[in-house]
Short mmCIF file of C-alpha atoms in Angstrom, two decimals:
data_model
loop_
_atom_site.label_atom_id
_atom_site.label_comp_id
_atom_site.label_asym_id
_atom_site.label_seq_id
_atom_site.Cartn_x
_atom_site.Cartn_y
_atom_site.Cartn_z
CA GLY A 1 88.40 -98.78 -375.82
CA ALA A 2 86.92 -95.96 -373.89
CA PHE A 3 84.35 -95.60 -376.69
CA LEU A 4 82.87 -99.00 -375.65
CA HIS A 5 81.47 -97.63 -372.57
CA PRO A 6 78.80 -95.56 -374.18
CA VAL A 7 77.88 -98.60 -376.11
CA ALA A 8 77.43 -100.62 -372.90
CA LEU A 9 75.36 -97.76 -371.56
CA LEU A 10 73.15 -97.94 -374.50
CA GLY A 11 72.66 -101.55 -374.09
CA MET A 12 71.78 -101.15 -370.53
CA ALA A 13 69.36 -98.37 -371.37
CA PHE A 14 67.50 -100.56 -373.87
CA THR A 15 67.66 -103.99 -372.61
CA THR A 16 67.35 -103.42 -368.81
CA PRO A 17 64.95 -101.65 -366.50
CA LEU A 18 67.72 -99.89 -364.75
CA TYR A 19 67.32 -96.35 -366.25
CA LYS A 20 63.53 -96.51 -365.46
CA GLU A 21 63.81 -97.86 -361.98
CA LYS A 22 66.99 -96.13 -360.95
CA PRO A 23 66.93 -92.97 -362.97
CA TRP A 24 69.29 -90.97 -360.55
CA LEU A 25 71.93 -93.51 -360.21
CA SER A 26 71.87 -94.22 -363.95
CA LEU A 27 72.10 -90.80 -364.78
CA PHE A 28 75.03 -90.19 -362.30
CA VAL A 29 76.80 -93.33 -363.76
CA THR A 30 76.37 -92.06 -367.13
CA SER A 31 77.44 -88.58 -366.57
CA ILE A 32 80.72 -89.67 -364.98
CA ILE A 33 81.56 -92.12 -367.70
CA LEU A 34 80.86 -89.48 -370.35
CA ALA A 35 82.84 -87.00 -368.62
CA GLY A 36 85.79 -89.30 -368.36
CA LEU A 37 85.18 -90.10 -372.07
CA VAL A 38 85.43 -86.41 -373.18
CA LEU A 39 88.60 -85.93 -370.94
CA ARG A 40 90.42 -88.74 -372.25
CA THR A 41 89.55 -87.76 -375.83
CA VAL A 42 90.77 -84.37 -375.19
CA LEU A 43 94.06 -85.78 -373.59
CA ALA A 44 94.56 -87.97 -376.53
CA TRP A 45 93.87 -85.35 -379.05
CA ARG A 46 96.18 -82.90 -377.46
CA ARG A 47 98.84 -85.38 -376.22
CA VAL A 48 101.57 -83.98 -378.02
CA SER A 49 101.43 -80.51 -376.92
CA MET A 50 100.15 -80.91 -373.49
CA TYR A 51 102.68 -83.66 -372.73
CA LYS A 52 105.59 -81.63 -373.92
CA LYS A 53 104.54 -78.78 -371.97
CA ASN A 54 103.81 -80.41 -368.70
CA PRO A 55 104.27 -84.32 -368.78
CA GLU A 56 103.27 -84.86 -365.27
CA ARG A 57 100.06 -83.00 -365.50
CA TRP A 58 99.02 -84.95 -368.60
CA ARG A 59 99.88 -88.12 -366.69
CA LEU A 60 97.70 -86.93 -363.61
CA LEU A 61 94.79 -86.04 -365.81
CA PHE A 62 94.94 -89.36 -367.66
CA THR A 63 95.17 -91.37 -364.35
CA LEU A 64 92.08 -89.48 -363.28
CA THR A 65 90.20 -90.83 -366.28
CA VAL A 66 90.61 -94.45 -365.35
CA PRO A 67 88.64 -94.51 -362.21
CA MET A 68 85.96 -92.51 -363.99
CA PHE A 69 85.11 -95.53 -365.88
CA SER A 70 85.75 -98.26 -363.34
CA VAL A 71 84.03 -96.98 -360.29
CA PRO A 72 80.70 -96.36 -361.80
CA VAL A 73 80.71 -99.98 -363.30
CA GLY A 74 81.65 -101.28 -359.72
CA LEU A 75 78.61 -99.37 -358.41
CA LEU A 76 76.23 -100.77 -361.09
CA TYR A 77 77.50 -104.21 -360.31
CA VAL A 78 76.85 -103.91 -356.51
CA MET A 79 73.34 -102.38 -357.14
CA ALA A 80 72.52 -105.08 -359.89
CA VAL A 81 73.42 -108.20 -357.72
CA GLN A 82 71.52 -106.69 -354.61
CA ARG A 83 68.39 -105.60 -356.59
CA TYR A 84 67.95 -108.00 -359.41
CA GLY A 85 69.90 -111.20 -358.01
CA ILE A 86 72.26 -113.20 -360.27
CA ASP A 87 69.34 -114.83 -362.43
CA GLN A 88 68.28 -111.57 -364.10
CA TRP A 89 69.53 -110.28 -367.33
CA THR A 90 70.54 -106.91 -365.74
CA PHE A 91 73.03 -108.62 -363.49
CA THR A 92 74.34 -110.60 -366.61
CA ALA A 93 74.74 -107.42 -368.62
CA VAL A 94 76.67 -105.68 -365.95
CA LEU A 95 78.76 -108.87 -365.30
CA LEU A 96 79.72 -108.95 -369.04
CA TRP A 97 80.59 -105.24 -368.79
CA THR A 98 82.81 -106.01 -365.85
CA SER A 99 84.59 -108.88 -367.77
CA ALA A 100 85.14 -106.71 -370.67
CA ILE A 101 86.79 -104.03 -368.35
CA GLY A 102 89.24 -106.82 -367.06
CA ALA A 103 90.06 -107.92 -370.65
CA ALA A 104 90.47 -104.24 -371.70
CA ALA A 105 92.84 -103.56 -368.83
CA LEU A 106 94.95 -106.89 -369.74
CA VAL A 107 95.59 -105.28 -373.15
CA THR A 108 95.48 -101.67 -372.80
CA PHE A 109 97.30 -100.74 -369.60
CA ILE A 110 100.20 -103.40 -370.02
CA PRO A 111 102.85 -100.42 -369.93
CA ASN A 112 101.35 -99.03 -366.70
CA LEU A 113 100.39 -101.13 -363.81
CA LEU A 114 98.95 -98.34 -361.67
CA TRP A 115 96.45 -97.54 -364.49
CA ALA A 116 95.50 -101.26 -364.76
CA TYR A 117 95.08 -101.36 -360.93
CA LEU A 118 92.89 -98.37 -361.10
CA GLN A 119 90.79 -100.05 -363.80
CA LEU A 120 90.60 -103.39 -362.18
CA LEU A 121 90.20 -102.91 -358.15
CA PRO A 122 87.32 -100.42 -358.29
CA VAL A 123 85.33 -103.00 -360.42
CA PHE A 124 86.36 -106.26 -358.83
CA ILE A 125 86.82 -105.54 -355.33
CA PRO A 126 83.21 -104.43 -354.58
CA ALA A 127 81.93 -107.11 -356.67
CA ILE A 128 83.73 -109.84 -354.70
CA LEU A 129 82.88 -108.48 -351.36
CA VAL A 130 79.14 -108.05 -352.25
CA SER A 131 79.04 -111.66 -353.51
CA PHE A 132 80.58 -113.10 -350.36
CA TRP A 133 78.40 -110.58 -348.26
CA MET A 134 75.29 -112.09 -349.74
CA GLN A 135 76.13 -115.54 -348.28
CA GLN A 136 74.37 -117.52 -350.73
CA ARG A 137 75.77 -120.33 -352.64
CA GLN A 138 75.60 -119.01 -356.02
CA THR A 139 76.83 -115.74 -354.88
CA VAL A 140 79.96 -117.24 -352.94
CA ALA A 141 80.62 -119.36 -355.91
CA LEU A 142 80.47 -116.20 -358.07
CA GLY A 143 82.69 -114.30 -355.68
CA LEU A 144 85.31 -117.24 -355.90
CA GLY A 145 85.06 -117.21 -359.65
CA LEU A 146 85.76 -113.28 -359.81
CA SER A 147 88.49 -113.63 -357.23
CA LEU A 148 90.49 -116.32 -359.23
CA PHE A 149 89.68 -114.20 -362.49
CA LEU A 150 91.29 -111.11 -360.79
CA VAL A 151 94.31 -113.13 -359.57
CA PHE A 152 94.81 -114.44 -363.21
CA LEU A 153 94.48 -110.90 -364.53
CA PHE A 154 97.07 -109.45 -361.90
CA THR A 155 99.34 -112.39 -362.66
CA GLN A 156 99.17 -111.96 -366.51
CA LEU A 157 99.51 -108.02 -366.19
CA ARG A 158 102.81 -108.54 -364.32
CA TRP A 159 104.18 -110.99 -366.66
CA LEU A 160 103.14 -108.89 -369.64
CA HIS A 161 104.41 -105.60 -368.02
CA THR A 162 107.74 -107.23 -367.40
CA ALA A 163 107.87 -108.65 -370.96
CA TYR A 164 106.85 -105.44 -372.57
CA TRP A 165 109.51 -103.46 -370.92
CA LYS A 166 112.23 -105.92 -371.54
CA HIS A 167 111.31 -105.73 -375.18
CA MET A 168 111.16 -101.90 -375.07
CA ALA A 169 114.83 -102.00 -373.56
CA GLY A 170 115.87 -104.21 -376.24
CA GLN A 171 114.54 -102.18 -378.94
CA ALA A 172 116.46 -99.04 -377.25
CA LEU A 173 119.58 -100.82 -377.03
CA GLU A 174 119.17 -101.99 -380.72
CA SER A 175 118.40 -98.46 -381.66
CA GLN A 176 121.47 -97.22 -379.74
CA ARG A 177 123.70 -99.84 -381.40
CA LEU A 178 122.39 -98.72 -384.72
CA LYS A 179 123.19 -95.27 -384.13
CA GLU A 180 126.67 -96.16 -383.16
CA VAL A 181 127.05 -98.17 -386.27
CA GLU A 182 125.72 -95.55 -388.42
CA SER A 183 128.13 -93.05 -386.53
CA ALA A 184 131.01 -95.20 -387.16
CA LYS A 185 130.01 -95.75 -390.73
CA LEU A 186 129.92 -92.02 -391.22
CA ALA A 187 133.40 -91.48 -389.42
CA ALA A 188 134.99 -94.37 -391.72
CA GLU A 189 133.45 -92.61 -394.88
CA ALA A 190 134.91 -89.52 -393.83
CA ALA A 191 138.37 -90.82 -393.16
CA ASN A 192 138.30 -92.63 -396.42
CA GLU A 193 137.32 -89.42 -398.22
CA ALA A 194 140.25 -87.60 -396.42
CA LYS A 195 142.61 -90.29 -397.41
CA THR A 196 141.42 -89.88 -401.13
CA ARG A 197 141.85 -86.31 -401.07
CA PHE A 198 145.34 -86.77 -399.51
CA LEU A 199 146.38 -89.12 -401.97
CA ALA A 200 145.23 -87.01 -405.05
CA ASN A 201 146.92 -83.98 -403.51
CA VAL A 202 150.10 -85.65 -402.70
CA SER A 203 150.17 -87.44 -406.10
CA HIS A 204 149.63 -84.20 -407.88
CA GLU A 205 152.41 -82.51 -405.77
CA ILE A 206 154.83 -85.17 -406.40
CA ARG A 207 154.20 -85.50 -410.07
CA THR A 208 154.86 -82.09 -410.93
CA PRO A 209 158.55 -81.95 -409.64
CA MET A 210 158.97 -85.51 -411.24
CA HIS A 211 158.17 -84.17 -414.65
CA GLY A 212 160.83 -81.53 -414.03
CA VAL A 213 163.42 -83.97 -412.92
CA LEU A 214 162.71 -86.18 -416.07
CA GLY A 215 162.74 -83.01 -418.32
CA MET A 216 165.97 -81.78 -416.83
CA THR A 217 167.58 -85.19 -417.22
CA GLU A 218 166.73 -85.37 -420.90
CA LEU A 219 168.17 -81.83 -421.46
CA VAL A 220 171.39 -82.88 -419.79
CA LEU A 221 171.63 -85.96 -421.94
CA ASN A 222 171.46 -83.91 -425.05
CA THR A 223 174.62 -82.04 -423.97
CA ALA A 224 178.23 -83.22 -424.07
CA VAL A 225 178.78 -85.48 -421.44
CA THR A 226 180.91 -88.37 -420.61
CA ALA A 227 180.15 -92.06 -421.01
CA GLU A 228 180.05 -92.56 -417.33
CA GLN A 229 177.88 -89.37 -416.80
CA ARG A 230 175.38 -90.49 -419.48
CA GLU A 231 175.12 -93.94 -417.48
CA TYR A 232 174.32 -91.98 -414.44
CA LEU A 233 171.75 -90.01 -416.09
CA PHE A 234 170.06 -92.92 -417.72
CA ALA A 235 170.02 -94.78 -414.19
CA LEU A 236 168.26 -91.31 -412.79
CA ARG A 237 165.86 -91.28 -415.72
CA ARG A 238 164.75 -94.77 -415.11
CA SER A 239 164.43 -94.30 -411.37
CA ALA A 240 162.36 -91.12 -412.13
CA SER A 241 160.16 -92.87 -414.46
CA SER A 242 159.39 -95.67 -412.13
CA LEU A 243 158.64 -93.29 -409.49
CA LEU A 244 156.42 -91.41 -411.65
CA GLU A 245 154.50 -94.64 -412.55
CA ILE A 246 153.88 -95.27 -408.81
CA VAL A 247 152.58 -91.75 -408.33
CA ASN A 248 150.40 -92.03 -411.40
CA ASP A 249 149.11 -95.45 -409.81
CA LEU A 250 148.27 -93.80 -406.63
CA LEU A 251 146.44 -90.87 -408.44
CA ASP A 252 144.24 -93.46 -410.44
CA LEU A 253 143.45 -95.31 -407.02
CA SER A 254 142.39 -92.01 -405.48
CA LYS A 255 140.20 -91.40 -408.59
CA ILE A 256 138.64 -94.90 -408.49
CA GLU A 257 137.79 -94.50 -404.83
CA ALA A 258 136.44 -91.07 -405.38
CA GLU A 259 134.34 -92.51 -408.37
CA LYS A 260 135.80 -90.04 -410.73
CA ILE A 261 137.55 -92.28 -413.12
CA HIS A 262 136.43 -92.45 -416.68
CA LEU A 263 136.91 -95.24 -419.34
CA GLU A 264 137.70 -93.88 -422.78
CA PRO A 265 137.29 -96.37 -425.74
CA GLU A 266 140.37 -96.79 -427.68
CA VAL A 267 141.30 -98.81 -431.08
CA PHE A 268 144.40 -101.23 -430.59
CA ASP A 269 145.99 -104.15 -432.00
CA ILE A 270 145.19 -107.23 -429.68
CA ARG A 271 148.07 -109.09 -431.18
CA SER A 272 150.56 -106.41 -430.51
CA ALA A 273 149.03 -105.82 -427.04
#
């Protein structure tokens, strides 16, 4: 938006007699606007480094650039309406410039009302005062119109400013919620992984002694034992086998959760199965 001011200056230079009739004022206005443009451009290019180093200084310098655009335009308006009246193209060109500044403030400076006020007040207040001071019907009507336009801009700015920061607060809250959800997801995944490792380790540790129990039971069954002892040993073997199947199922479950299970093709008789 700041780069539109040099375009307006060129338009004033080529379509109005302002630079010929008021060269010193025109050069003064041009110099201030171009200096503000250069300063704002430097602040924009070096925003990351300058703002990180000293944010208050960056804000102060940017705040200074705002009246460097608005004050000269306000001076041009006062001079144009007094010297050329409201029927000349010079005044119309400055009025268009003034209206464009109002529209730009309504769009550009929604997050910061101070910058918006520094953009609007130095332009519109002198314009309104000089319009009423000239005490002509046309200028008074123009002053009333500019006053209503300024009130409209202020009203819309405050409404958009409030809506903007509510939206930003909602985005920040949503971002915080997403971070919390992501943190909870990572914690749940870590807990699930710990459970999987625990099941795998416990299954391995239990299965080893169970094989020992089954093996020793088979060895005892191959010795000379009484019928009652053999019945006890069979019951022990059945219980150990059932427990081993449960341990194997837990181990398979841990493999499935860890995505480490592999399917192996095997030929079998579907009727017997």
